[in-house]
Amino acid sequence: MVLKNLSVIRKLIQLLAFVFLVYGAPVVGFYAADKISGALPALACAYDTQTADYCVLIPFQHQMDHRVGPAIAQGGDILKALLQVGMTLATFLLMFVVLNKAFCGWICPLGFFQELMQMLGQKLGLRRRESLPQATVDKVRPIKWAMLALLVFIFPLLTGLGWAGHELGSPYCSICPSRILTTLATGDGSQLVVDSASGGYLLLSLLADFLFGLMLALGLTVRQPFCRICPMLALHAVFRKLGLLRLVKNGTPRCDKCGLCAKACPMDIREIHTDMASRDVTFADCTLCGRCVEFCPDKDVLQLRYAGLPVFRADPQYFKGRKKVQTQWEKANLLNKGSAPKPVTNHE
Amino acid sequence: MKQKLIITLCLTCLPLLAQADLVWSVEQADGEHAHHHGRPQQQLLLNESDAQVWRYTPDLVRQAMPLQQRQASLRPSGQENYHLYLAEREEGNLHEAALYYRYFGGRPTGVSPQSLVNLNKTALEIIPNPLPREHRHWLSGNTVQFIIRFQGQPLGGIKVDLHSSNGSYMHVVSDEAGRVSFVLPDDFSDVSAGRRNNDEAWLQLWVEHEQGEQQYRTSLTLPYSVNPTLYWQSQTIGWLLLGSGFVFGLGLVHFKNKDNK
């Protein structure tokens, strides 16, 4: 019965993925050559010595810094350097096509951790923000693109060209909360440091530690705070049309008066509700978690489709059951019932 | 001006060691010869010239290497990741070997370094357990482990002598599984902030074993670096910063909630 609840199934998969990606080296092997891909579309960190695979953002930064930049600066073989970037991208895409943006919503260790923080916040009776104001969401959305462009490609390239210091060779890794989370999870505190080697390292390490603390606090009350600015989300967004898994909408006039899908969305994508023209509603910020489908009360209006075939569809019966389970969970688990968000309710 | 700073390691002439024992040492060049990326130019030297030298590439191919004025080439093989330099010499009943694992960068080779480590390369071996993974180094103050193996089997109860280029000396004894664990010495002087601002030091491990009339001696040379967390990185302040971010976040949430009421 419980396994008919998509959120429970997703949590179980997230838990398994977390254990495997954070502690999986004894299964796959210790070295980079042993890893599954070296270009995983989720934030599994190479600094975690027990990880089973690496995030794709690491090779991208290294290739910009150690291959492409020097090739340009020293008149080397630029094509060869770009070929390596292409190989990494191709490896990423081979995996990405299978699950599309669900790597964020179902696999990413940091995404799962933020969901746990949110559950903890509810347990502690902290007042949860159901949705961020639209103005805030609109302001935050471009940050992920800047993170991807600047921290993953441009600054490392400038370092490779010799125009920036070594500090900016892998700047995203330097501030990534997953680096701190996954190493701490394996009992390694060496990545939670303040580094006074230079002004640049100092600034990046201060930012990393502060950002991690900030994410912990915001995660108690705001849904997926770091995911909203994550460069991996932006990278996924670029290639989302290639993925086999999609969020599909068959809008009806009833949608105008509802909006439960947008309320259920942990990324506050209101366009799922307001966009009546698009059939593919796998928006740039979507993590394909499926909550919008779960909380859509109208039959087949929202669907998760894999290679065109429906794998999970909105259903009034499921919606009623899901709502009941949600209410029961909140009654049973929340210390301060008044802090709970207003339950998602059906429209008339 | 092309000025080459040579730091000649005194390991090869340590009085505690028999002069004939085979051992690799590494000379570092600095100044304009240093690479923008990675470590400075280095030279790999053997203390004797009458040994046979092989290089094992990551795909486990064994290549004969010429020794020119006791120097073996560190030029890339076309593959990255770990390579092993092995020197061997037979003199009467004495079999000597010198081992040096060299990391050439992180480009995938498709073969795990564990395969290179597991391969039987010489009769008496000192095996890093494990070799440092990418993004990691042997660091002072960290505990490291090695396995002593003779003809493919772990060798227990054997004494391992350790000498560092910074003058530290100690010895440890292997357990029944052939394992030896010890803390890398924190014996750097004049440490500057930043890993690139400090030269690597070198540790040499020595083992000796007798089987009937036959005697075996093997050395392993490995680099180790200053541990940043002992000098210019602070974990305490890191935790404090994390706490500050957390408190700031709670405050932010609190005030936002107040605004919304």
XYZ file of C-alpha atoms in Angstrom:
609
model
C 0.000 0.000 0.000
C 2.782 2.383 1.025
C 4.654 1.576 -2.179
C 1.734 2.933 -4.166
C 2.787 6.350 -2.897
C 5.184 7.836 -5.434
C 6.837 10.047 -2.810
C 7.655 7.015 -0.669
C 9.058 5.127 -3.652
C 11.120 8.170 -4.557
C 12.457 8.548 -1.015
C 13.524 4.898 -0.994
C 15.321 5.306 -4.302
C 16.936 8.509 -3.057
C 18.118 6.728 0.066
C 19.620 3.871 -1.926
C 21.248 6.325 -4.325
C 22.652 8.320 -1.407
C 24.174 5.237 0.222
C 25.583 4.020 -3.077
C 26.974 7.354 -4.249
C 28.411 8.430 -0.896
C 29.671 5.054 0.395
C 29.804 2.875 -2.733
C 33.578 2.661 -3.322
C 33.833 -0.771 -1.653
C 31.359 -1.960 -4.288
C 32.771 -0.337 -7.425
C 36.385 0.304 -6.382
C 38.536 3.035 -4.936
C 40.046 4.836 -7.925
C 38.643 7.060 -10.667
C 39.193 4.287 -13.205
C 36.811 2.111 -11.186
C 33.960 4.578 -11.225
C 30.770 4.069 -13.157
C 31.115 7.055 -15.444
C 33.219 9.887 -14.007
C 30.540 12.175 -15.431
C 27.461 11.561 -13.315
C 24.574 14.019 -13.791
C 24.270 14.471 -9.992
C 26.431 15.989 -7.271
C 28.471 12.959 -6.128
C 31.803 14.340 -5.035
C 35.314 13.164 -5.924
C 36.612 14.511 -2.619
C 34.561 11.815 -0.901
C 37.003 8.899 -0.999
C 34.175 6.404 -0.671
C 32.058 7.675 -3.542
C 30.905 5.329 -6.299
C 30.936 7.944 -9.047
C 31.898 11.518 -9.819
C 29.833 14.520 -10.744
C 30.309 15.733 -14.324
C 31.110 19.259 -13.160
C 34.534 18.130 -11.884
C 35.967 16.971 -15.238
C 34.492 20.018 -16.973
C 36.361 22.369 -14.641
C 39.592 20.369 -14.850
C 39.433 20.191 -18.626
C 38.925 23.944 -18.902
C 41.818 24.563 -16.522
C 44.285 21.844 -17.516
C 43.474 21.127 -21.171
C 41.552 23.798 -23.057
C 43.102 26.855 -21.399
C 46.735 25.705 -21.753
C 46.071 24.503 -25.321
C 44.858 27.988 -26.271
C 47.528 29.843 -24.312
C 50.455 27.721 -25.476
C 49.288 27.110 -29.035
C 48.627 23.440 -28.369
C 46.128 21.098 -29.923
C 42.852 22.843 -29.106
C 40.810 20.282 -31.006
C 42.263 17.465 -28.917
C 41.455 19.390 -25.739
C 37.914 20.041 -26.900
C 37.572 16.389 -27.842
C 38.125 15.487 -24.207
C 35.401 17.913 -23.173
C 33.221 16.341 -25.834
C 33.913 12.856 -24.466
C 32.893 13.972 -20.989
C 29.749 15.571 -22.368
C 28.929 12.438 -24.355
C 29.354 10.264 -21.245
C 27.136 12.641 -19.309
C 24.498 12.542 -22.034
C 24.531 8.737 -22.216
C 23.414 8.670 -18.599
C 21.308 11.804 -18.714
C 19.129 10.591 -21.565
C 17.983 7.659 -19.433
C 16.513 9.670 -16.560
C 16.611 13.266 -17.779
C 16.249 15.779 -14.947
C 15.145 13.011 -12.586
C 18.854 12.752 -11.694
C 18.131 15.831 -9.571
C 14.853 14.702 -8.055
C 15.603 11.008 -7.605
C 19.381 10.468 -7.467
C 21.299 13.546 -6.253
C 22.647 13.088 -2.689
C 22.453 16.806 -1.980
C 18.862 17.049 -3.192
C 17.887 14.138 -0.928
C 19.694 15.712 2.002
C 17.764 18.962 1.561
C 14.502 17.012 1.586
C 15.582 15.387 4.840
C 16.340 18.837 6.265
C 12.861 19.943 5.311
C 11.340 16.929 7.074
C 13.471 17.702 10.119
C 12.259 21.303 10.064
C 8.668 20.096 10.045
C 9.411 17.688 12.883
C 10.875 20.548 14.883
C 7.734 22.546 14.335
C 9.359 25.248 12.258
C 6.977 27.172 10.068
C 7.459 25.928 6.504
C 7.196 28.277 3.581
C 4.795 26.566 1.196
C 5.882 28.618 -1.772
C 8.381 31.389 -2.289
C 7.006 34.676 -3.646
C 7.078 34.801 -7.430
C 9.371 37.840 -7.374
C 11.919 35.932 -5.282
C 11.725 32.907 -7.556
C 12.243 35.096 -10.611
C 15.275 36.759 -9.039
C 16.846 33.458 -8.026
C 16.347 31.594 -11.299
C 19.153 33.230 -13.327
C 21.735 32.488 -10.631
C 22.072 28.848 -11.688
C 23.029 29.931 -15.215
C 25.670 32.300 -13.851
C 26.979 29.526 -11.601
C 27.294 27.166 -14.565
C 28.856 29.660 -16.939
C 31.234 31.368 -14.521
C 32.178 28.727 -11.981
C 32.233 25.651 -14.187
C 33.544 27.009 -17.488
C 34.746 30.617 -17.587
C 36.838 30.973 -14.414
C 38.564 27.594 -14.883
C 39.281 28.553 -18.498
C 40.778 31.873 -17.373
C 42.975 29.948 -14.946
C 44.051 27.613 -17.731
C 44.916 30.626 -19.857
C 47.026 31.962 -17.017
C 44.797 35.018 -16.530
C 43.467 33.989 -13.134
C 44.993 32.346 -10.095
C 44.930 28.647 -9.253
C 42.128 29.378 -6.792
C 39.747 29.667 -9.718
C 40.825 26.395 -11.310
C 37.843 24.548 -9.861
C 35.795 27.275 -8.162
C 32.496 25.456 -8.162
C 33.982 22.463 -6.335
C 35.480 24.908 -3.849
C 32.051 26.123 -2.781
C 29.888 23.077 -3.505
C 27.835 22.020 -0.452
C 27.931 18.425 -1.671
C 31.709 18.396 -1.175
C 31.252 19.250 2.498
C 28.192 17.062 2.975
C 29.561 13.868 1.423
C 32.970 14.103 3.071
C 31.444 14.811 6.473
C 29.086 11.888 5.897
C 32.130 9.619 5.642
C 33.709 11.086 8.780
C 36.215 13.224 6.897
C 36.345 16.828 8.137
C 39.181 17.903 5.845
C 36.882 19.753 3.418
C 35.192 21.907 6.051
C 38.082 24.299 6.557
C 39.064 27.902 6.242
C 42.038 28.022 3.898
C 44.440 30.925 4.345
C 46.820 29.889 1.556
C 45.846 33.025 -0.390
C 43.154 35.664 -0.509
C 41.303 33.704 -3.172
C 41.356 30.415 -1.287
C 40.347 32.246 1.876
C 37.363 33.859 0.210
C 36.199 30.634 -1.433
C 36.530 28.587 1.746
C 34.687 31.233 3.791
C 31.941 31.253 1.195
C 31.749 27.433 1.084
C 31.411 26.998 4.841
C 28.941 29.865 5.211
C 26.897 28.667 2.253
C 26.677 25.163 3.689
C 25.452 26.526 7.034
C 22.995 28.781 5.256
C 21.695 25.858 3.195
C 21.178 23.824 6.365
C 19.116 26.583 7.967
C 17.094 27.467 4.885
C 16.521 23.782 4.202
C 14.532 23.547 7.427
C 11.830 25.831 6.112
C 12.378 26.443 2.397
C 12.075 23.613 -0.091
C 15.294 22.732 -1.970
C 17.156 26.016 -1.316
C 20.432 25.085 -3.015
C 18.859 23.182 -5.912
C 17.447 26.481 -7.153
C 20.933 27.878 -7.834
C 22.715 24.623 -8.648
C 24.731 24.646 -11.892
C 23.789 21.002 -12.444
C 20.153 22.095 -12.710
C 21.199 24.549 -15.412
C 23.219 21.908 -17.266
C 20.236 19.579 -17.160
C 18.030 22.368 -18.451
C 20.191 22.728 -21.571
C 19.705 19.089 -22.569
C 16.258 18.385 -21.141
C 14.724 17.929 -24.591
C 16.966 14.872 -25.089
C 15.778 12.993 -22.011
C 13.399 10.063 -22.298
C 11.493 10.956 -19.136
C 9.230 13.987 -19.466
C 6.534 15.804 -17.578
C 3.560 16.140 -19.903
C 0.414 18.210 -19.477
C -2.985 17.888 -21.096
C -4.438 21.139 -19.802
C -8.179 21.498 -19.256
C -10.283 24.565 -18.399
C -10.444 23.233 -14.814
C -6.705 23.907 -14.511
C -7.393 27.682 -14.394
C -9.109 27.387 -11.034
C -6.811 24.828 -9.486
C -3.055 25.368 -9.244
C -2.392 22.512 -6.810
C 0.413 21.298 -9.074
C 2.314 24.562 -8.636
C 1.736 24.520 -4.877
C 3.068 20.974 -4.664
C 6.167 21.790 -6.716
C 9.254 22.017 -4.493
C 10.899 24.305 -7.034
C 7.939 26.720 -7.189
C 7.418 26.344 -10.923
C 4.146 28.167 -11.325
C 4.274 27.708 -15.072
C 3.131 24.108 -14.625
C -0.174 25.633 -13.675
C -0.266 28.729 -15.847
C 1.165 27.399 -19.106
C -1.794 26.036 -21.017
C -0.104 25.928 -24.408
C 2.841 23.582 -23.856
C 2.412 19.832 -23.751
C 5.966 19.155 -22.561
C 6.145 21.005 -19.242
C 9.592 19.761 -18.209
C 10.668 23.295 -17.387
C 14.250 24.387 -16.753
C 13.856 24.180 -12.970
C 11.907 20.910 -12.948
C 13.560 17.984 -11.158
C 10.950 15.447 -12.342
C 10.118 14.539 -8.766
C 6.501 13.916 -9.775
C 4.837 15.731 -6.870
C 2.795 17.867 -9.256
C 1.392 14.703 -10.831
C 0.639 13.250 -7.411
C -1.325 16.314 -6.371
C -3.170 16.862 -9.643
C -6.790 15.873 -8.964
C -7.873 15.528 -12.592
C -7.405 12.331 -14.507
C -4.409 12.237 -16.869
C -3.946 16.013 -16.886
C -0.359 15.663 -15.711
C 1.742 12.630 -16.585
C 5.268 11.388 -16.306
C 6.018 9.787 -19.655
C 9.010 7.647 -20.546
C 9.834 7.531 -24.241
C 6.293 8.677 -24.894
C 4.680 6.014 -22.706
C 2.888 7.044 -19.517
C 4.560 5.703 -16.361
C 2.640 7.738 -13.798
C -0.570 9.679 -14.359
C -2.697 12.057 -12.369
C -5.686 10.250 -10.946
C -8.528 11.451 -8.669
C -8.407 8.264 -6.572
C -4.661 8.487 -6.125
C -5.000 12.176 -5.282
C -7.509 11.464 -2.510
C -5.363 8.725 -1.050
C -2.233 10.828 -1.304
C -3.866 13.779 0.398
C -5.091 11.535 3.190
C -1.626 10.055 3.701
C -0.098 13.544 3.741
C -2.568 14.710 6.391
C -1.970 11.597 8.489
C 1.791 12.048 8.254
C 1.573 15.647 9.344
C -0.697 14.767 12.262
C 1.557 11.966 13.379
C 4.898 13.668 12.893
C 4.699 17.394 13.356
C 5.520 18.627 16.828
C 3.781 21.914 16.254
C 0.677 21.307 14.166
C 0.185 25.011 13.679
C 3.449 25.179 11.805
C 2.322 22.816 9.107
C 1.672 24.242 5.697
C -1.908 24.495 4.669
C -2.813 21.064 3.300
C -3.103 20.797 -0.422
C -6.842 20.724 -1.076
C -8.967 19.915 -4.030
C -10.810 22.580 -5.933
C -14.539 22.445 -6.256
C 67.437 33.957 -16.414
C 67.092 30.240 -16.404
C 68.083 29.351 -12.942
C 67.622 25.814 -11.850
C 67.278 25.117 -8.186
C 68.326 21.559 -7.479
C 67.375 20.014 -4.221
C 69.556 16.963 -4.065
C 68.163 14.406 -1.732
C 70.580 13.072 0.769
C 68.736 9.808 1.068
C 71.095 7.872 -1.106
C 73.989 8.549 1.205
C 72.279 7.968 4.497
C 74.865 6.327 6.704
C 72.329 3.917 8.114
C 71.947 2.179 4.808
C 74.192 -0.190 3.050
C 75.762 1.682 0.166
C 74.865 -0.937 -2.406
C 71.140 -0.967 -1.683
C 69.084 0.060 -4.668
C 66.893 3.086 -4.211
C 65.150 5.682 -6.348
C 65.481 9.348 -5.523
C 63.942 12.393 -7.139
C 65.556 15.724 -7.891
C 63.330 18.719 -8.202
C 63.892 21.641 -10.499
C 62.174 24.942 -9.878
C 62.130 28.508 -11.237
C 61.331 28.920 -14.925
C 61.396 25.194 -15.452
C 58.437 24.670 -13.208
C 55.189 23.878 -14.989
C 52.245 26.232 -14.707
C 50.170 23.170 -13.927
C 51.127 20.303 -11.672
C 54.426 19.663 -10.060
C 57.761 21.190 -11.052
C 60.085 19.375 -13.415
C 61.721 16.453 -11.743
C 64.419 13.909 -12.445
C 64.255 10.296 -11.351
C 67.617 8.943 -10.282
C 68.806 5.524 -9.236
C 71.747 5.377 -6.836
C 73.439 2.655 -8.890
C 73.999 2.305 -12.615
C 74.232 -1.498 -12.944
C 70.555 -2.335 -12.560
C 67.831 -3.240 -15.006
C 64.962 -0.795 -15.074
C 61.349 -1.314 -16.142
C 58.362 0.919 -16.307
C 54.863 -0.488 -15.806
C 52.190 1.547 -17.525
C 48.626 1.647 -16.121
C 47.537 -1.039 -18.604
C 50.136 -3.329 -16.958
C 52.561 -3.355 -19.891
C 56.185 -3.759 -18.768
C 58.659 -1.687 -20.740
C 62.440 -1.796 -20.445
C 63.807 1.644 -19.646
C 67.355 2.813 -20.344
C 69.350 4.349 -17.523
C 71.409 7.294 -18.671
C 73.822 8.549 -16.056
C 71.640 6.812 -13.439
C 68.627 8.743 -14.661
C 65.350 7.206 -15.882
C 63.075 9.200 -18.139
C 59.914 10.618 -16.598
C 58.488 11.490 -19.997
C 54.801 10.551 -20.341
C 54.042 7.157 -21.815
C 50.948 8.390 -23.612
C 48.806 7.289 -20.687
C 48.124 9.115 -17.461
C 47.484 7.873 -13.932
C 49.913 5.695 -11.975
C 53.055 4.197 -13.496
C 55.558 2.070 -11.619
C 59.318 2.364 -12.015
C 61.111 -0.801 -10.986
C 64.862 -1.309 -10.793
C 66.275 -4.773 -10.144
C 69.731 -6.183 -9.630
C 71.118 -9.645 -8.853
C 74.478 -9.927 -7.108
C 75.414 -13.381 -5.916
C 72.686 -14.478 -3.525
C 71.333 -10.979 -3.173
C 68.281 -9.798 -5.118
C 67.603 -6.072 -4.868
C 64.650 -4.054 -6.077
C 63.666 -0.398 -5.954
C 60.082 0.747 -6.531
C 58.629 4.152 -7.302
C 54.961 4.835 -8.183
C 54.523 7.961 -10.270
C 51.212 9.762 -10.846
C 50.920 11.373 -14.282
C 47.513 13.044 -14.007
C 43.914 12.007 -13.825
C 42.873 11.255 -17.418
C 41.053 7.913 -17.302
C 42.988 4.896 -18.535
C 40.235 2.346 -18.166
C 42.375 0.226 -15.842
C 42.218 0.506 -12.067
C 45.493 1.385 -10.306
C 44.570 -1.488 -8.008
C 45.490 -3.851 -10.856
C 48.969 -2.348 -10.994
C 49.311 -2.647 -7.249
C 48.100 -6.251 -7.198
C 50.384 -7.382 -10.003
C 53.399 -9.437 -8.886
C 56.250 -7.291 -10.098
C 59.209 -8.464 -8.078
C 59.861 -11.097 -5.391
C 59.773 -8.828 -2.331
C 57.364 -5.911 -2.624
C 56.178 -2.969 -0.557
C 52.647 -2.215 -1.661
C 50.817 1.033 -0.913
C 47.402 0.194 0.533
C 46.053 2.232 -1.164
C 47.858 4.580 -3.524
C 46.411 8.069 -3.006
C 43.362 8.647 -5.137
C 42.994 11.675 -7.420
C 42.528 14.885 -5.388
C 44.462 13.221 -2.571
C 48.123 13.100 -1.555
C 50.246 11.478 1.069
C 50.241 14.170 3.777
C 52.315 14.632 6.899
C 50.498 13.661 10.073
C 48.206 11.219 8.227
C 48.254 7.500 8.911
C 49.229 5.401 5.919
C 49.338 1.682 5.347
C 51.492 -0.623 3.239
C 51.569 -4.376 2.707
C 54.784 -6.359 2.574
C 54.479 -9.191 0.084
C 56.938 -11.945 -0.750
C 56.357 -14.015 -3.884
C 52.768 -12.864 -3.916
C 52.032 -13.716 -0.269
C 51.792 -11.322 2.712
C 54.898 -11.366 4.859
C 54.336 -10.908 8.604
C 56.812 -10.013 11.340
C 59.196 -8.178 9.037
C 60.923 -4.983 10.025
C 60.435 -1.963 7.776
C 62.889 0.927 8.031
C 61.669 4.398 7.132
C 63.826 7.377 6.219
C 62.570 10.779 5.169
C 64.417 13.377 3.148
C 63.742 15.762 6.040
C 65.792 13.584 8.360
C 63.179 11.498 10.154
C 63.885 7.859 10.851
C 61.717 5.135 12.338
C 60.945 1.491 11.942
C 57.785 -0.582 12.130
C 57.032 -4.310 12.016
C 54.435 -5.902 9.777
C 51.505 -7.815 11.278
C 50.397 -11.298 10.257
C 48.671 -9.954 7.165
C 51.890 -8.213 6.132
C 50.458 -4.779 6.959
C 52.405 -1.886 8.376
C 50.730 1.350 9.433
C 52.425 4.517 10.599
C 51.974 8.273 10.740
C 53.834 10.200 8.060
C 56.280 12.488 9.830
C 55.434 16.155 10.145
C 59.052 17.135 9.706
C 58.841 20.153 7.406
C 60.592 23.352 8.363
C 59.916 26.872 7.044
C 56.425 25.981 5.900
C 54.694 28.623 3.767
C 50.949 28.867 3.279
C 49.794 27.075 0.142
C 50.609 23.605 -1.141
C 52.421 24.923 -4.183
C 54.735 26.980 -1.988
C 56.205 23.940 -0.263
C 58.392 21.275 -1.799
C 57.470 17.650 -1.467
C 59.548 15.522 0.850
C 60.417 11.911 0.139
C 60.069 8.869 2.267
C 61.932 5.653 1.647
C 60.793 2.332 3.025
C 63.228 -0.558 3.236
C 62.643 -4.234 3.823
C 64.950 -7.226 3.863
C 64.112 -10.939 3.820
C 66.014 -14.185 3.625
C 64.741 -17.383 2.033
C 67.324 -20.149 2.447
C 70.546 -18.903 0.949
C 68.816 -16.218 -1.040
C 68.603 -12.686 0.328
C 66.120 -10.035 -0.833
C 66.199 -6.287 -0.292
C 63.575 -3.861 -1.566
C 63.007 -0.137 -1.237
C 59.988 2.013 -2.039
C 60.270 5.767 -2.591
C 57.191 7.944 -2.161
C 56.475 11.671 -2.006
C 54.618 13.313 0.850
C 53.543 16.891 1.359
C 52.808 19.343 4.106
C 49.400 18.708 5.601
C 47.425 21.951 5.107
C 45.203 21.306 8.119
C 48.292 21.375 10.350
C 49.390 24.781 9.056
C 47.216 27.071 6.947
C 43.787 25.456 7.048
C 41.587 25.638 10.118
C 38.786 23.166 10.694
C 37.700 24.970 13.870
C 37.069 28.209 12.006
C 35.380 26.176 9.283
C 32.859 24.846 11.787
C 32.390 28.359 13.188
C 31.679 29.664 9.697
C 29.189 26.887 9.140
C 27.516 27.885 12.396
C 27.433 31.541 11.333
C 25.787 30.625 8.046
C 23.255 28.512 9.919
C 22.385 31.274 12.385
C 22.181 33.812 9.564
C 19.842 31.500 7.675
C 17.592 31.037 10.699
C 17.492 34.811 11.179
C 16.637 35.313 7.530
C 13.770 32.842 7.735
C 12.520 34.373 10.973
C 12.432 37.923 9.609
C 10.886 36.847 6.312
C 8.154 35.038 8.217
C 7.585 38.142 10.332
C 7.301 40.274 7.187
C 4.727 37.913 5.750
C 2.511 37.950 8.849
